[in-house]
């Protein structure tokens, strides 16, 4: 019988309220397992795990993904964005700090094998966590992440500020240190030393213009000599078959990283 999704309510001081959490686990109940944090996109919720579950089960069945725990927490879009707001709430802390602690109370977790993956707004959150605290993660994957081809609002073309992206961009102007590129360069030495397995992917024809931001970040990573895998899905859009391909490739990539201890392998060279 396939593992079933668990539903929980996580107490949170960072959010000042309970947070919906969904968990999917496969493996020995008494053995510490790797943990994958799944960050959902804008206008979504922890139910994103339900959509990923069939793929996760297939990867478990083939051995492409080792026995592990996958957890997803509901976060808001407006007023959320995986940002730590100065006066609260602190959604980055909810997913990066409180979620792993909460899951470890339910399942034995091997904190030395922690990974994070997210798409769209969740991709922004995944990069923010990975670059902000690189010592925690052995692998990170961002699919069509909500990143921009510029460092300030003035540098970002209007076409890259559609809808919720414009709201995120405006929020970042008010929150120093929350931008992905700022965290990358603030922790560059630690990121290079950690050499986590890093995957970045996007659809060629992403309708929100997120390929532009991904290309910009890819160039920054190359210039900074940060090892990573970068994939552009030919003809792919934002939420179509191209995204499905990215999800499969990203989870397989993370699975390869989790299958080998960091001390015995160069995780940055893990192939998709």
CSV table of C-alpha atoms in Angstrom, one decimal:
chain,number,residue,atom,x,y,z
A,1,UNK,CA,0.0,0.0,0.0
A,2,UNK,CA,1.3,3.4,-0.9
A,3,UNK,CA,2.1,5.8,1.9
A,4,UNK,CA,-0.7,8.3,2.6
A,5,UNK,CA,-0.5,12.0,3.1
A,6,UNK,CA,-0.7,13.1,6.7
A,7,UNK,CA,-2.4,16.3,7.7
A,8,UNK,CA,-1.2,18.3,10.6
A,9,UNK,CA,-1.6,21.7,12.3
A,10,UNK,CA,1.8,23.1,13.2
A,11,UNK,CA,2.0,25.6,16.1
A,12,UNK,CA,4.0,28.6,14.9
A,13,UNK,CA,5.5,31.6,16.8
A,14,UNK,CA,6.8,33.0,13.5
A,15,UNK,CA,3.3,33.1,12.0
A,16,UNK,CA,1.5,33.8,15.3
A,17,UNK,CA,-1.0,31.1,14.4
A,18,UNK,CA,-1.3,27.5,13.5
A,19,UNK,CA,0.0,26.5,10.0
A,20,UNK,CA,-1.4,23.7,7.8
A,21,UNK,CA,1.2,21.1,7.1
A,22,UNK,CA,1.1,18.0,4.9
A,23,UNK,CA,3.6,15.2,5.2
A,24,UNK,CA,4.4,12.2,3.0
A,25,UNK,CA,6.8,9.6,4.3
A,26,UNK,CA,8.2,6.3,3.1
A,27,UNK,CA,10.8,4.2,4.9
A,28,UNK,CA,11.5,2.5,8.2
A,29,UNK,CA,9.6,4.1,11.0
A,30,UNK,CA,12.6,3.8,13.4
A,31,UNK,CA,15.3,5.0,11.0
A,32,UNK,CA,16.2,8.7,10.5
A,33,UNK,CA,15.2,9.7,7.0
A,34,UNK,CA,16.2,12.5,4.7
A,35,UNK,CA,13.7,15.4,4.6
A,36,UNK,CA,12.7,17.3,1.5
A,37,UNK,CA,10.9,20.7,2.1
A,38,UNK,CA,8.4,21.3,-0.7
A,39,UNK,CA,7.6,25.0,-1.1
A,40,UNK,CA,4.4,25.7,-3.0
A,41,UNK,CA,3.8,28.5,-5.5
A,42,UNK,CA,1.6,31.6,-5.3
A,43,UNK,CA,-2.1,31.1,-4.7
A,44,UNK,CA,-1.5,27.6,-3.6
A,45,UNK,CA,-1.2,25.7,-0.2
A,46,UNK,CA,0.1,22.6,1.4
A,47,UNK,CA,-2.2,20.7,-0.9
A,48,UNK,CA,0.6,21.1,-3.5
A,49,UNK,CA,2.0,17.9,-1.9
A,50,UNK,CA,-1.1,16.0,-3.0
A,51,UNK,CA,-0.3,17.0,-6.6
A,52,UNK,CA,3.3,15.9,-6.3
A,53,UNK,CA,2.4,12.6,-4.5
A,54,UNK,CA,1.9,10.5,-7.7
A,55,UNK,CA,5.4,11.5,-9.0
A,56,UNK,CA,7.0,11.0,-5.6
A,57,UNK,CA,5.5,7.5,-5.4
A,58,UNK,CA,6.8,6.6,-8.9
A,59,UNK,CA,10.3,7.8,-8.0
A,60,UNK,CA,10.2,5.8,-4.8
A,61,UNK,CA,9.2,2.8,-6.7
A,62,UNK,CA,12.0,3.1,-9.2
A,63,UNK,CA,14.6,4.0,-6.6
A,64,UNK,CA,15.3,7.4,-8.1
A,65,UNK,CA,14.2,8.9,-4.8
A,66,UNK,CA,15.4,7.2,-1.6
A,67,UNK,CA,13.1,6.6,1.3
A,68,UNK,CA,12.5,10.0,2.8
A,69,UNK,CA,10.0,12.4,4.2
A,70,UNK,CA,8.5,15.2,2.1
A,71,UNK,CA,6.7,18.1,3.9
A,72,UNK,CA,4.8,21.2,2.7
A,73,UNK,CA,3.4,24.1,4.8
A,74,UNK,CA,0.7,26.5,3.7
A,75,UNK,CA,1.9,30.0,3.4
A,76,UNK,CA,0.0,33.1,2.0
A,77,UNK,CA,0.8,34.9,-1.2
A,78,UNK,CA,0.1,38.6,-0.4
A,79,UNK,CA,1.8,39.4,2.9
A,80,UNK,CA,3.7,36.1,2.6
A,81,UNK,CA,6.1,35.4,-0.3
A,82,UNK,CA,8.3,33.4,2.0
A,83,UNK,CA,9.6,36.7,3.4
A,84,UNK,CA,10.5,37.5,7.0
A,85,UNK,CA,8.6,40.7,7.6
A,86,UNK,CA,10.3,43.0,10.2
A,87,UNK,CA,7.2,43.1,12.5
A,88,UNK,CA,6.0,39.6,11.5
A,89,UNK,CA,4.9,37.3,10.3
A,90,UNK,CA,8.2,35.5,9.4
A,91,UNK,CA,7.3,33.1,6.7
A,92,UNK,CA,10.9,32.2,5.8
A,93,UNK,CA,11.4,31.1,9.4
A,94,UNK,CA,8.2,29.1,9.3
A,95,UNK,CA,9.4,26.9,6.4
A,96,UNK,CA,13.1,27.0,7.1
A,97,UNK,CA,13.2,26.6,10.9
A,98,UNK,CA,9.8,25.6,12.3
A,99,UNK,CA,8.8,23.1,9.6
A,100,UNK,CA,11.9,20.8,9.9
A,101,UNK,CA,11.6,21.0,13.7
A,102,UNK,CA,7.9,20.1,13.6
A,103,UNK,CA,8.4,17.2,11.2
A,104,UNK,CA,11.2,15.8,13.4
A,105,UNK,CA,8.7,15.4,16.2
A,106,UNK,CA,6.6,13.1,14.0
A,107,UNK,CA,9.2,11.2,12.1
A,108,UNK,CA,12.9,10.5,12.8
A,109,UNK,CA,14.8,12.9,10.5
A,110,UNK,CA,18.4,12.9,9.4
A,111,UNK,CA,19.1,16.6,9.5
A,112,UNK,CA,22.4,16.1,7.6
A,113,UNK,CA,20.3,15.2,4.6
A,114,UNK,CA,18.0,18.1,4.2
A,115,UNK,CA,16.9,19.4,0.8
A,116,UNK,CA,14.5,22.0,-0.4
A,117,UNK,CA,12.5,22.3,-3.7
A,118,UNK,CA,10.0,24.8,-4.9
A,119,UNK,CA,8.4,26.1,-8.1
A,120,UNK,CA,7.5,29.7,-9.0
A,121,UNK,CA,7.1,31.6,-5.7
A,122,UNK,CA,8.2,28.4,-4.0
A,123,UNK,CA,11.3,28.5,-6.2
A,124,UNK,CA,12.1,32.0,-4.8
A,125,UNK,CA,11.6,30.6,-1.3
A,126,UNK,CA,13.8,27.6,-2.0
A,127,UNK,CA,16.7,29.8,-3.2
A,128,UNK,CA,16.3,32.2,-0.4
A,129,UNK,CA,16.6,29.4,2.2
A,130,UNK,CA,19.5,27.6,0.4
A,131,UNK,CA,21.5,30.8,-0.1
A,132,UNK,CA,20.6,32.2,3.3
A,133,UNK,CA,21.6,29.1,5.3
A,134,UNK,CA,23.7,27.0,2.9
A,135,UNK,CA,25.2,24.9,5.8
A,136,UNK,CA,21.8,23.2,6.3
A,137,UNK,CA,21.1,21.8,2.8
A,138,UNK,CA,22.7,19.1,0.7
A,139,UNK,CA,20.5,19.9,-2.2
A,140,UNK,CA,18.2,22.7,-3.5
A,141,UNK,CA,16.0,23.0,-6.6
A,142,UNK,CA,14.2,26.0,-8.0
A,143,UNK,CA,11.7,25.6,-10.9
A,144,UNK,CA,10.7,28.7,-12.7
A,145,UNK,CA,11.6,30.7,-9.6
A,146,UNK,CA,10.2,34.2,-9.0
A,147,UNK,CA,13.5,36.0,-9.5
A,148,UNK,CA,14.1,39.1,-11.5
A,149,UNK,CA,16.6,40.2,-14.2
A,150,UNK,CA,17.7,43.1,-12.1
A,151,UNK,CA,18.7,44.1,-8.5
A,152,UNK,CA,16.1,46.9,-8.0
A,153,UNK,CA,12.6,47.7,-9.2
A,154,UNK,CA,14.0,50.3,-11.5
A,155,UNK,CA,16.2,47.7,-13.3
A,156,UNK,CA,13.4,45.2,-13.9
A,157,UNK,CA,11.5,45.6,-17.1
A,158,UNK,CA,7.7,46.1,-16.9
A,159,UNK,CA,7.0,42.8,-18.5
A,160,UNK,CA,8.7,41.0,-15.6
A,161,UNK,CA,6.4,42.7,-13.0
A,162,UNK,CA,3.2,41.0,-13.9
A,163,UNK,CA,0.5,40.6,-11.2
A,164,UNK,CA,1.9,39.1,-8.0
A,165,UNK,CA,5.5,39.5,-9.3
A,166,UNK,CA,5.1,43.2,-9.0
A,167,UNK,CA,3.9,42.9,-5.4
A,168,UNK,CA,6.9,40.7,-4.6
A,169,UNK,CA,9.3,43.2,-6.2
A,170,UNK,CA,7.8,46.1,-4.3
A,171,UNK,CA,8.1,44.1,-1.0
A,172,UNK,CA,11.7,43.3,-1.7
A,173,UNK,CA,12.5,47.0,-2.1
A,174,UNK,CA,11.5,47.4,1.5
A,175,UNK,CA,13.2,44.3,2.9
A,176,UNK,CA,17.0,44.5,2.7
A,177,UNK,CA,18.6,41.0,2.8
A,178,UNK,CA,15.6,39.1,1.5
A,179,UNK,CA,16.6,39.2,-2.2
A,180,UNK,CA,18.0,36.0,-3.6
A,181,UNK,CA,21.1,37.7,-5.1
A,182,UNK,CA,21.9,39.5,-1.9
A,183,UNK,CA,21.9,36.3,0.0
A,184,UNK,CA,24.0,34.6,-2.7
A,185,UNK,CA,26.7,37.1,-2.5
A,186,UNK,CA,26.5,37.7,1.3
A,187,UNK,CA,27.2,33.9,1.8
A,188,UNK,CA,29.2,33.2,-1.3
A,189,UNK,CA,32.2,31.7,0.5
A,190,UNK,CA,30.0,29.4,2.5
A,191,UNK,CA,28.0,28.4,-0.6
A,192,UNK,CA,31.1,27.5,-2.5
A,193,UNK,CA,32.5,25.5,0.5
A,194,UNK,CA,29.2,23.7,1.0
A,195,UNK,CA,28.9,22.8,-2.7
A,196,UNK,CA,25.3,21.7,-2.3
A,197,UNK,CA,23.7,20.1,-5.3
A,198,UNK,CA,21.9,23.1,-6.9
A,199,UNK,CA,19.3,22.8,-9.7
A,200,UNK,CA,17.7,25.7,-11.6
A,201,UNK,CA,15.2,25.1,-14.3
A,202,UNK,CA,12.6,27.1,-16.3
A,203,UNK,CA,10.4,26.8,-19.4
A,204,UNK,CA,11.7,28.4,-22.6
A,205,UNK,CA,8.4,30.3,-23.0
A,206,UNK,CA,7.4,30.9,-19.4
A,207,UNK,CA,4.4,33.3,-19.8
A,208,UNK,CA,5.4,35.3,-16.7
A,209,UNK,CA,8.9,36.1,-18.1
A,210,UNK,CA,10.6,34.1,-15.4
A,211,UNK,CA,13.1,32.8,-17.9
A,212,UNK,CA,14.6,36.3,-17.9
A,213,UNK,CA,15.2,36.1,-14.1
A,214,UNK,CA,16.5,32.6,-14.3
A,215,UNK,CA,19.0,33.5,-17.0
A,216,UNK,CA,20.2,36.4,-14.9
A,217,UNK,CA,20.7,34.2,-11.9
A,218,UNK,CA,22.4,31.5,-14.0
A,219,UNK,CA,24.8,34.1,-15.2
A,220,UNK,CA,25.5,35.3,-11.7
A,221,UNK,CA,26.1,31.8,-10.5
A,222,UNK,CA,28.5,31.1,-13.4
A,223,UNK,CA,30.4,34.4,-12.7
A,224,UNK,CA,30.6,33.5,-9.0
A,225,UNK,CA,31.9,30.0,-9.8
A,226,UNK,CA,28.9,28.3,-8.0
A,227,UNK,CA,28.4,24.8,-9.4
A,228,UNK,CA,24.9,24.1,-10.5
A,229,UNK,CA,22.7,22.4,-13.1
A,230,UNK,CA,20.6,24.7,-15.4
A,231,UNK,CA,17.9,23.4,-17.6
A,232,UNK,CA,15.6,25.3,-20.0
A,233,UNK,CA,12.8,23.1,-21.3
A,234,UNK,CA,12.3,23.8,-25.0
A,235,UNK,CA,8.9,25.2,-25.7
A,236,UNK,CA,7.9,24.9,-22.0
A,237,UNK,CA,5.6,27.3,-20.3
A,238,UNK,CA,5.0,28.1,-16.6
A,239,UNK,CA,2.4,25.4,-15.6
A,240,UNK,CA,2.3,22.9,-18.5
A,241,UNK,CA,4.0,19.8,-19.5
A,242,UNK,CA,7.3,21.6,-19.3
A,243,UNK,CA,6.8,22.2,-15.6
A,244,UNK,CA,5.9,18.5,-15.1
A,245,UNK,CA,9.3,17.6,-16.8
A,246,UNK,CA,11.1,20.0,-14.5
A,247,UNK,CA,9.4,18.5,-11.4
A,248,UNK,CA,10.5,15.0,-12.4
A,249,UNK,CA,14.0,16.1,-13.2
A,250,UNK,CA,14.4,18.2,-10.1
A,251,UNK,CA,13.2,15.5,-7.7
A,252,UNK,CA,15.4,12.9,-9.5
A,253,UNK,CA,18.3,15.3,-9.1
A,254,UNK,CA,17.6,15.7,-5.4
A,255,UNK,CA,17.2,12.0,-5.1
A,256,UNK,CA,20.7,11.4,-6.4
A,257,UNK,CA,22.1,13.9,-3.9
A,258,UNK,CA,20.3,12.2,-1.0
A,259,UNK,CA,21.5,8.8,-2.0
A,260,UNK,CA,25.1,9.6,-1.3
A,261,UNK,CA,26.6,11.2,1.9
A,262,UNK,CA,28.0,14.6,1.4
A,263,UNK,CA,31.3,13.6,3.0
A,264,UNK,CA,31.8,10.9,0.3
A,265,UNK,CA,30.7,12.8,-2.8
A,266,UNK,CA,30.9,16.0,-4.6
A,267,UNK,CA,27.2,16.9,-4.6
A,268,UNK,CA,27.5,19.8,-6.9
A,269,UNK,CA,28.4,17.4,-9.7
A,270,UNK,CA,25.2,15.3,-9.4
A,271,UNK,CA,23.7,15.1,-12.8
A,272,UNK,CA,19.9,15.4,-13.4
